[in-house]
PDB file of C-alpha atoms in Angstrom:
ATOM      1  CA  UNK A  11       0.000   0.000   0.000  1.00  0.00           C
ATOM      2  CA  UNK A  12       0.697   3.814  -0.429  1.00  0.00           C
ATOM      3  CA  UNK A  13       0.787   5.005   3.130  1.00  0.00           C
ATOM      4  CA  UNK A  14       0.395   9.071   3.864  1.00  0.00           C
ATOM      5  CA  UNK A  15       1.612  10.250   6.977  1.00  0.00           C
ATOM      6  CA  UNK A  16       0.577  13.385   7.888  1.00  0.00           C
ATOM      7  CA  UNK A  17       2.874  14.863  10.744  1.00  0.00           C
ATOM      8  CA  UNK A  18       6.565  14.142  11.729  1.00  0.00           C
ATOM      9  CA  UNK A  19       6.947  13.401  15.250  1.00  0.00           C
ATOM     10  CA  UNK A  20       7.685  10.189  17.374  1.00  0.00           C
ATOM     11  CA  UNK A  21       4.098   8.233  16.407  1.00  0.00           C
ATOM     12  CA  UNK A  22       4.842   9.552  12.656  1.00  0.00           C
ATOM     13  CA  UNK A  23       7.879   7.775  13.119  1.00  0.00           C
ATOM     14  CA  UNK A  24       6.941   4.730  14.512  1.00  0.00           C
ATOM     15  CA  UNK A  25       3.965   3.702  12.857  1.00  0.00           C
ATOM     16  CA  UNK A  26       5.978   4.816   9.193  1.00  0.00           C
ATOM     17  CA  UNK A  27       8.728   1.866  11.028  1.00  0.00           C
ATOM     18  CA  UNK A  28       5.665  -0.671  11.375  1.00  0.00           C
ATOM     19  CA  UNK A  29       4.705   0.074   7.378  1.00  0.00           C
ATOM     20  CA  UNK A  30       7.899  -0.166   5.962  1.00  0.00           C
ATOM     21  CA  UNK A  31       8.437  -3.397   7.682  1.00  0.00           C
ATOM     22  CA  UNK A  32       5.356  -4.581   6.117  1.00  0.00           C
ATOM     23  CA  UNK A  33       6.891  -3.837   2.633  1.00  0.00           C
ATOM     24  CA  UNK A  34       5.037  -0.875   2.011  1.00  0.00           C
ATOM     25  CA  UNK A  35       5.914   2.779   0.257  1.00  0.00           C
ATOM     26  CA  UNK A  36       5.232   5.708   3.089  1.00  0.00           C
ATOM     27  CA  UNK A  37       5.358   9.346   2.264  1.00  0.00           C
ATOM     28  CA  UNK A  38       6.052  11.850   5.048  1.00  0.00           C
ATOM     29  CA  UNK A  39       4.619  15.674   5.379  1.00  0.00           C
ATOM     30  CA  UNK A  40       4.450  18.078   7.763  1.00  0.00           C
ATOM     31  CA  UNK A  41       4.217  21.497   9.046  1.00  0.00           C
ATOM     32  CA  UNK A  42       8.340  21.833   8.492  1.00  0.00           C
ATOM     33  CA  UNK A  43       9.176  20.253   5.061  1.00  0.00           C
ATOM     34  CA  UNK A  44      12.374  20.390   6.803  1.00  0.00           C
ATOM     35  CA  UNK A  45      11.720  17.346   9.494  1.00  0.00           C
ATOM     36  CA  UNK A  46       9.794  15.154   7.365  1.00  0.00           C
ATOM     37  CA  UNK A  47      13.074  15.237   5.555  1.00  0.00           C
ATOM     38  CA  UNK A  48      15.032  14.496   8.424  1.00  0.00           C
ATOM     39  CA  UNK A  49      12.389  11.767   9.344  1.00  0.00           C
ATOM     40  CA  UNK A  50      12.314  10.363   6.156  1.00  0.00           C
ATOM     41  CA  UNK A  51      16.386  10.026   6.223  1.00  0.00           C
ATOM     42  CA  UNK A  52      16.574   8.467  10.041  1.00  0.00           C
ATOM     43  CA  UNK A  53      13.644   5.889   8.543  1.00  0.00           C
ATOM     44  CA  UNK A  54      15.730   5.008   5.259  1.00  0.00           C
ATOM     45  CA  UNK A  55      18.848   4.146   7.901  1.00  0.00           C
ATOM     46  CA  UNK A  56      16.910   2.442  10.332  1.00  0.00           C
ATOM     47  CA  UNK A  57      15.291   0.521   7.130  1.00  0.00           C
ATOM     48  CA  UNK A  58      18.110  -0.166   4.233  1.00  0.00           C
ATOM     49  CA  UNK A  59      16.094  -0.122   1.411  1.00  0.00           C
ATOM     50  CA  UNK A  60      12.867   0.921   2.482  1.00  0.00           C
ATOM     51  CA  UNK A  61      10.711   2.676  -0.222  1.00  0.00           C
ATOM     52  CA  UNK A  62      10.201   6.596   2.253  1.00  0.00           C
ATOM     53  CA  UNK A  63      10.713  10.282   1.188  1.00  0.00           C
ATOM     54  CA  UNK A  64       8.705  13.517   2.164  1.00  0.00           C
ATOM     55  CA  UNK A  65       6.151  14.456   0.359  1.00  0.00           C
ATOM     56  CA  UNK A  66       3.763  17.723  -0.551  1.00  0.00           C
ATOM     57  CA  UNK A  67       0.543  17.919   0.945  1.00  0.00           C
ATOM     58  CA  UNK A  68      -0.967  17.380  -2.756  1.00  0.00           C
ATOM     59  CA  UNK A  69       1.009  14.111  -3.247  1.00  0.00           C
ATOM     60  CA  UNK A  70      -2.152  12.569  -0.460  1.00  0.00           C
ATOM     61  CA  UNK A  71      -4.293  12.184  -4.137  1.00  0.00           C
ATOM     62  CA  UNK A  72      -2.147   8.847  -4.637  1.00  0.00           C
ATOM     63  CA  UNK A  73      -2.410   7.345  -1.220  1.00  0.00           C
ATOM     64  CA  UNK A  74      -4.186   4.219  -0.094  1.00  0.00           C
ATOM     65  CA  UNK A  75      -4.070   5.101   2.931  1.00  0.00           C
ATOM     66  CA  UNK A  76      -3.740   8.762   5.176  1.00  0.00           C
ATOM     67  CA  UNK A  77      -2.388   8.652   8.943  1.00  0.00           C
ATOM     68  CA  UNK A  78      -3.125  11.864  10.445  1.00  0.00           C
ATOM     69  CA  UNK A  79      -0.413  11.326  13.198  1.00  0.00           C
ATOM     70  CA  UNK A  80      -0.700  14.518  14.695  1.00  0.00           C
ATOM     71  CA  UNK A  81      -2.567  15.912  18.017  1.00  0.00           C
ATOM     72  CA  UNK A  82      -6.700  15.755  18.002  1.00  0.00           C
ATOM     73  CA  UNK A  83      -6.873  19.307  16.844  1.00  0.00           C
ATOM     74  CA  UNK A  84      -4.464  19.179  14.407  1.00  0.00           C
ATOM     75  CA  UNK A  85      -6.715  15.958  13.002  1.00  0.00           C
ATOM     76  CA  UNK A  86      -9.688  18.243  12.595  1.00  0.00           C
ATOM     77  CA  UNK A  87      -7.835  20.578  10.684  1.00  0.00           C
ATOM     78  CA  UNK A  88      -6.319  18.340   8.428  1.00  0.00           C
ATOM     79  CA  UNK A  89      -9.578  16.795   7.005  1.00  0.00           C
ATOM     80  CA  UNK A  90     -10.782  20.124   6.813  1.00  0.00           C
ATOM     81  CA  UNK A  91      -7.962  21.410   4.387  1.00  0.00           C
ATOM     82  CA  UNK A  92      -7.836  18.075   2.624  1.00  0.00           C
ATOM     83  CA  UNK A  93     -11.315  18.336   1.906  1.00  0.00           C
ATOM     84  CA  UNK A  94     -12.277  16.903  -1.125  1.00  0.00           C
ATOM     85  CA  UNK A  95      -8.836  14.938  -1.130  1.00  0.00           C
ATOM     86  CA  UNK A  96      -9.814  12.401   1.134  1.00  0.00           C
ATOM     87  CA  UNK A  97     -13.083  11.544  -0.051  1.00  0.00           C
ATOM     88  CA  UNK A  98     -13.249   7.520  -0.619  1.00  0.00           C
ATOM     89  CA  UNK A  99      -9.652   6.953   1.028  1.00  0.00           C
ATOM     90  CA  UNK A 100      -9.203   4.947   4.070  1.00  0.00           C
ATOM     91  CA  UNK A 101      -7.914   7.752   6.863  1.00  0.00           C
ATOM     92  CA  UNK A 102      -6.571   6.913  10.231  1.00  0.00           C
ATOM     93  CA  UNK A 103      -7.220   8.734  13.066  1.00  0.00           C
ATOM     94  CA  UNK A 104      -4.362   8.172  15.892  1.00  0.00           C
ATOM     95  CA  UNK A 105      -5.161  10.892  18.088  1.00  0.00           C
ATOM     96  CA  UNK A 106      -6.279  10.710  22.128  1.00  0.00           C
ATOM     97  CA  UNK A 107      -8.293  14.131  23.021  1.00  0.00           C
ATOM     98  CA  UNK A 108      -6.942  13.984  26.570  1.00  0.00           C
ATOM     99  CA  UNK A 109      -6.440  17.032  28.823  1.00  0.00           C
ATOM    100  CA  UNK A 110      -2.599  16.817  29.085  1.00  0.00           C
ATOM    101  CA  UNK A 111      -2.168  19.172  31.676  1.00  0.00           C
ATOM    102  CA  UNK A 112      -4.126  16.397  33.936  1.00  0.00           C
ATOM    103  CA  UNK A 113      -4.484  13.401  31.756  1.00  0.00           C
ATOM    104  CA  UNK A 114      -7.894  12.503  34.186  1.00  0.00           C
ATOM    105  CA  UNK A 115     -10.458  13.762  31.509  1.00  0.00           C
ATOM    106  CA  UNK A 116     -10.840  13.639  27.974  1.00  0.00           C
ATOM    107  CA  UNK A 117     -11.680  16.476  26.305  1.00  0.00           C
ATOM    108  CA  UNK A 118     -14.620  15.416  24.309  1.00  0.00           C
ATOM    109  CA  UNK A 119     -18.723  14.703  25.319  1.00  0.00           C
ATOM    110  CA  UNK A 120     -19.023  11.187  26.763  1.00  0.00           C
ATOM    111  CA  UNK A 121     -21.204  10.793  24.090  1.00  0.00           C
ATOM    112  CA  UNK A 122     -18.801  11.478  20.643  1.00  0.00           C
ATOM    113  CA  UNK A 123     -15.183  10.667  20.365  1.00  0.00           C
ATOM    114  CA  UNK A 124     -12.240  12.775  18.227  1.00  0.00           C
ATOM    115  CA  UNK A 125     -12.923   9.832  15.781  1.00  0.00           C
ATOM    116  CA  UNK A 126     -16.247  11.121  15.401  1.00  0.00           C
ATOM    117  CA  UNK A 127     -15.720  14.179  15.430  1.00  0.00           C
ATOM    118  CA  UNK A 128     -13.185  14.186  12.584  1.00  0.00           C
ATOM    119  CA  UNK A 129     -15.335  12.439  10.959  1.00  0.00           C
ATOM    120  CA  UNK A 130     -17.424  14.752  11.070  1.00  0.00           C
ATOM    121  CA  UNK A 131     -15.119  17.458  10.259  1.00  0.00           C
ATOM    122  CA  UNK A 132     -14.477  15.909   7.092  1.00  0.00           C
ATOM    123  CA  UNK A 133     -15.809  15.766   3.835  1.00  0.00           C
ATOM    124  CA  UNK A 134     -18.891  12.688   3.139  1.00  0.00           C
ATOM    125  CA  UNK A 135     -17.361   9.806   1.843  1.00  0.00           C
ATOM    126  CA  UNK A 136     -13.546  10.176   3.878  1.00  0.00           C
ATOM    127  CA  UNK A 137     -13.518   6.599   5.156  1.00  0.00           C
ATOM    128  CA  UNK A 138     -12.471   7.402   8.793  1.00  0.00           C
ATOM    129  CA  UNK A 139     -11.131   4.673  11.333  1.00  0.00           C
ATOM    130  CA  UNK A 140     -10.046   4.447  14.501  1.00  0.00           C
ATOM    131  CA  UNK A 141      -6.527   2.812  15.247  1.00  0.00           C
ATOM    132  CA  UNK A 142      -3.152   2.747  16.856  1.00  0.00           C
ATOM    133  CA  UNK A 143      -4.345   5.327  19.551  1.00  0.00           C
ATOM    134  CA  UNK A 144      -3.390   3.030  22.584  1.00  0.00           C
ATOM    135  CA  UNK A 145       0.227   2.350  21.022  1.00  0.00           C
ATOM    136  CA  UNK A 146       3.030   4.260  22.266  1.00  0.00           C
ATOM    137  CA  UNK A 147       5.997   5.144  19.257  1.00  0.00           C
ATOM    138  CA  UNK A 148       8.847   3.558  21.485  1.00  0.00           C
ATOM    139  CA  UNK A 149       6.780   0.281  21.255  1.00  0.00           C
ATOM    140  CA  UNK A 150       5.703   0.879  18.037  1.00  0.00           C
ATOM    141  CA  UNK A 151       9.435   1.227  16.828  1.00  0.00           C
ATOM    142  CA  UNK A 152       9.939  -2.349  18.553  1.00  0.00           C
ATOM    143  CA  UNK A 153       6.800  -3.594  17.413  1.00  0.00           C
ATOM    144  CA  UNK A 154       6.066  -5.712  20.782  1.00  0.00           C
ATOM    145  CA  UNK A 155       6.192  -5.472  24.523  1.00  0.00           C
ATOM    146  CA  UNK A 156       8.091  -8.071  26.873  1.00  0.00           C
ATOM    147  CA  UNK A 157       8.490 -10.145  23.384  1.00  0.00           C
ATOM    148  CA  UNK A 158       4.631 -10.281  22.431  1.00  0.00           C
ATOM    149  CA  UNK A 159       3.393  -8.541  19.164  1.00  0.00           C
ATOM    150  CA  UNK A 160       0.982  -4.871  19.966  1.00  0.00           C
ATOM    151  CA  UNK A 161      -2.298  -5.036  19.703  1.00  0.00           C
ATOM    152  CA  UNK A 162      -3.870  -2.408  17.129  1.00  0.00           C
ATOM    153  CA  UNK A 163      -7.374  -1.844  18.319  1.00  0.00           C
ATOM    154  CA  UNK A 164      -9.221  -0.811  15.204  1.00  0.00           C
ATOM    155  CA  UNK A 165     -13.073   1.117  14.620  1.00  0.00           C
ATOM    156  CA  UNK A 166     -14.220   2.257  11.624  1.00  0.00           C
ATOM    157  CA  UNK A 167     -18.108   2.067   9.891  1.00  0.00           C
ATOM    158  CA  UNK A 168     -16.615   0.861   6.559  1.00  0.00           C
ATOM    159  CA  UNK A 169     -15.675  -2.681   6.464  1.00  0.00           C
ATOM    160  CA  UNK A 170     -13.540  -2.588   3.373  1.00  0.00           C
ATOM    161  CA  UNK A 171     -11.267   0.527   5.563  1.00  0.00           C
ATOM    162  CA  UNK A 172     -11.446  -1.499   8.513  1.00  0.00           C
ATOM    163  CA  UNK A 173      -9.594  -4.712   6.740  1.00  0.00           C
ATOM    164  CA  UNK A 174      -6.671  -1.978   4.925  1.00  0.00           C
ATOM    165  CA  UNK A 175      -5.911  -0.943   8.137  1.00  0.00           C
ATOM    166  CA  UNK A 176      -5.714  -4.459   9.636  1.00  0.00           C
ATOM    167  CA  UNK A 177      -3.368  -5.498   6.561  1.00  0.00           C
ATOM    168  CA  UNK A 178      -1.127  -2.462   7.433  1.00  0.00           C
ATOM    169  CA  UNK A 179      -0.662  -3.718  10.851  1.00  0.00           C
ATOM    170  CA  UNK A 180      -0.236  -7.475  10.483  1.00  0.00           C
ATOM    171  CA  UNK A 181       2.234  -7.084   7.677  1.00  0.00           C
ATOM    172  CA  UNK A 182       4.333  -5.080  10.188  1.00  0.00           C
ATOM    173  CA  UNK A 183       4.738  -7.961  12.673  1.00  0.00           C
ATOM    174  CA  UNK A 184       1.795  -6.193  14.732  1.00  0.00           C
ATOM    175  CA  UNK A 185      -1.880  -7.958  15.593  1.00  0.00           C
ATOM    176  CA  UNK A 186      -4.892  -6.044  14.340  1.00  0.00           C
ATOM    177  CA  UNK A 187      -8.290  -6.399  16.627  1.00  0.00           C
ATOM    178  CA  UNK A 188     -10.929  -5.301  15.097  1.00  0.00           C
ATOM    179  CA  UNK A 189     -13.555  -3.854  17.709  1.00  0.00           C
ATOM    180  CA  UNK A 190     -16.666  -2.948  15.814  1.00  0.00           C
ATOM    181  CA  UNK A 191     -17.815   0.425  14.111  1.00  0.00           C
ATOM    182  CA  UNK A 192     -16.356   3.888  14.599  1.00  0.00           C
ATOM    183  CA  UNK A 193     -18.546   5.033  18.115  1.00  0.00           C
ATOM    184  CA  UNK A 194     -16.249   2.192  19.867  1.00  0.00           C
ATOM    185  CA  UNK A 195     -13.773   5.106  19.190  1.00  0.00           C
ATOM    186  CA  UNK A 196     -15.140   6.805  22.526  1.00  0.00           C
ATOM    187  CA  UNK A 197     -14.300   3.156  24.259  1.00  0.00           C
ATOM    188  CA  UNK A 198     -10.603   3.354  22.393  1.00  0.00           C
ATOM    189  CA  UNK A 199      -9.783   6.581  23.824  1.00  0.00           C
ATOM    190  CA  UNK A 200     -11.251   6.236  27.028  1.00  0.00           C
ATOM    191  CA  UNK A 201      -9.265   3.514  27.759  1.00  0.00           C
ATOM    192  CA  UNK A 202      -5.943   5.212  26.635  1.00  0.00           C
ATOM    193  CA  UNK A 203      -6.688   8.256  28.664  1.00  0.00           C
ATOM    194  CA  UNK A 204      -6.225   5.508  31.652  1.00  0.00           C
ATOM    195  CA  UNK A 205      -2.832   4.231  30.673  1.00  0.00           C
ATOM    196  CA  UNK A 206      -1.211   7.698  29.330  1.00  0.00           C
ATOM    197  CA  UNK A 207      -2.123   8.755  33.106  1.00  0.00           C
ATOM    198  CA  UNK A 208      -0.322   5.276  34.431  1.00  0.00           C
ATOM    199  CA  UNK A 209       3.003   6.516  32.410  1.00  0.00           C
ATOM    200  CA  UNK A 210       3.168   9.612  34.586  1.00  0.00           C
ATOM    201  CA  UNK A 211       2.826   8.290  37.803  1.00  0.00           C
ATOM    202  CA  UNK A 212       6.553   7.387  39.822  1.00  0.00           C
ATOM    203  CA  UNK A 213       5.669   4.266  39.184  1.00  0.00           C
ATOM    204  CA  UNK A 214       5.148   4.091  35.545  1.00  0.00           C
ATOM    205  CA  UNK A 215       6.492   2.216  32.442  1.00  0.00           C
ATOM    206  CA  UNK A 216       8.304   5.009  30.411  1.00  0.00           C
ATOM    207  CA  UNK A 217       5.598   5.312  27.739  1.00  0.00           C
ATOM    208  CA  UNK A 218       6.220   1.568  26.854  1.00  0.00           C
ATOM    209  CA  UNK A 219       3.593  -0.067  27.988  1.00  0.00           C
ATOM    210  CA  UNK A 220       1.127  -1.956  25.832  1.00  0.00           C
ATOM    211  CA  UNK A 221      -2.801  -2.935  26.224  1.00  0.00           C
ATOM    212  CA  UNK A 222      -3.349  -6.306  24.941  1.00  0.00           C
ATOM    213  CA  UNK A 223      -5.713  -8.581  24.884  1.00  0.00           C
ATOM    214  CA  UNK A 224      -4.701 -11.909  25.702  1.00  0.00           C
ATOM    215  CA  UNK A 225      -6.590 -15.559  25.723  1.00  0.00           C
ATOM    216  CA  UNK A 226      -5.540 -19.064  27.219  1.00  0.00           C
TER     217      UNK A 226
END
């Protein structure tokens, strides 16, 4: 797949690690053309021969799929300036609304989720899901905690979206659960709010942690 990831920081970066481990092309952009191509360089070193280069904000018109890995608000914008752009491609929504100057409250009605909201935001027909929210980059990097593979919890309305994003995380070593439709986003976040607030107690794990889910 064609993977477009929109922002440049430590998630960009690690979830860009998962996709070129599956064997698939990723194009970076940000704010700073400047540190997607910094990104883009540390990625090809980490990853000899790994198809990844910056990109313009126009180049999203030959993705298969759009990570917006960059904060909630950020998200909203994004759809908003892609507009029309986006319209029947699968988009990923990373993002946790959380109030990080508590982390004990999201910042969203208990009723909606930033999912939803992007959704929202954006234009009918942007096939928004709901994934890779409860992964932390430094895990992501690794792509497992104490020598299991992450979980990527995944929500989305569209089926067909739903299963791209699953590919992109089982062909990076990583174990997609799907978890229903795209309101099971408020669920998703909820739950992250919990263990973003465990990382910054004295006891924490140094941001990596990992939920799983795990059977007999």
């Amino acid at each position: 797949m064609r993977v477009f990831i929109v922002g440049t920081g430590n998630m960009a970066g690690g979830i860009a690690t998962r996709a070129l481990a599956g064997g698939h092309t990723v194009r970076l952009v940000g704010t700073d053309p400047a540190k997607a191509a910094t990104l883009a360089d540390a990625l090809g070193k980490r990853m000899p021969g790994a198809d990844v280069a910056p990109a313009v904000p126009d180049a999203v018109g030959a993705a298969d799929v759009v990570v917006l890995a960059v904060p909630f608000d950020a998200a909203k914008q994004v759809v908003v300036e892609y507009g029309d752009h986006l319209v029947g491609k699968t988009v990923v929504d990373i993002s946790n609304p959380v109030d990080f100057a508590t982390f004990d409250t999201l910042t969203v009605p208990a009723d909606s989720s930033g999912a939803e909201q992007i959704a929202e935001a954006a234009v009918p027909g942007t096939r928004v899901v709901k994934a890779f929210n409860t992964t932390f980059a430094g895990s992501l990097v690794a792509g497992e905690v104490g020598g299991l593979p992450l979980d990527v919890f995944i929500a989305g309305d569209d089926p067909a979206a739903r299963d791209q994003v699953a590919e992109l995380a089982s062909s990076g070593g990583l174990n997609p659960v799907v978890v229903g439709g795209l309101r099971h986003a408020r669920e998703l976040e909820g739950i992250q709010l919990l263990h973003m607030a465990l990382q910054t107690r004295p006891e924490g794990h140094g941001w990596m942690s990992a939920i799983k889910i795990v059977t007999p």
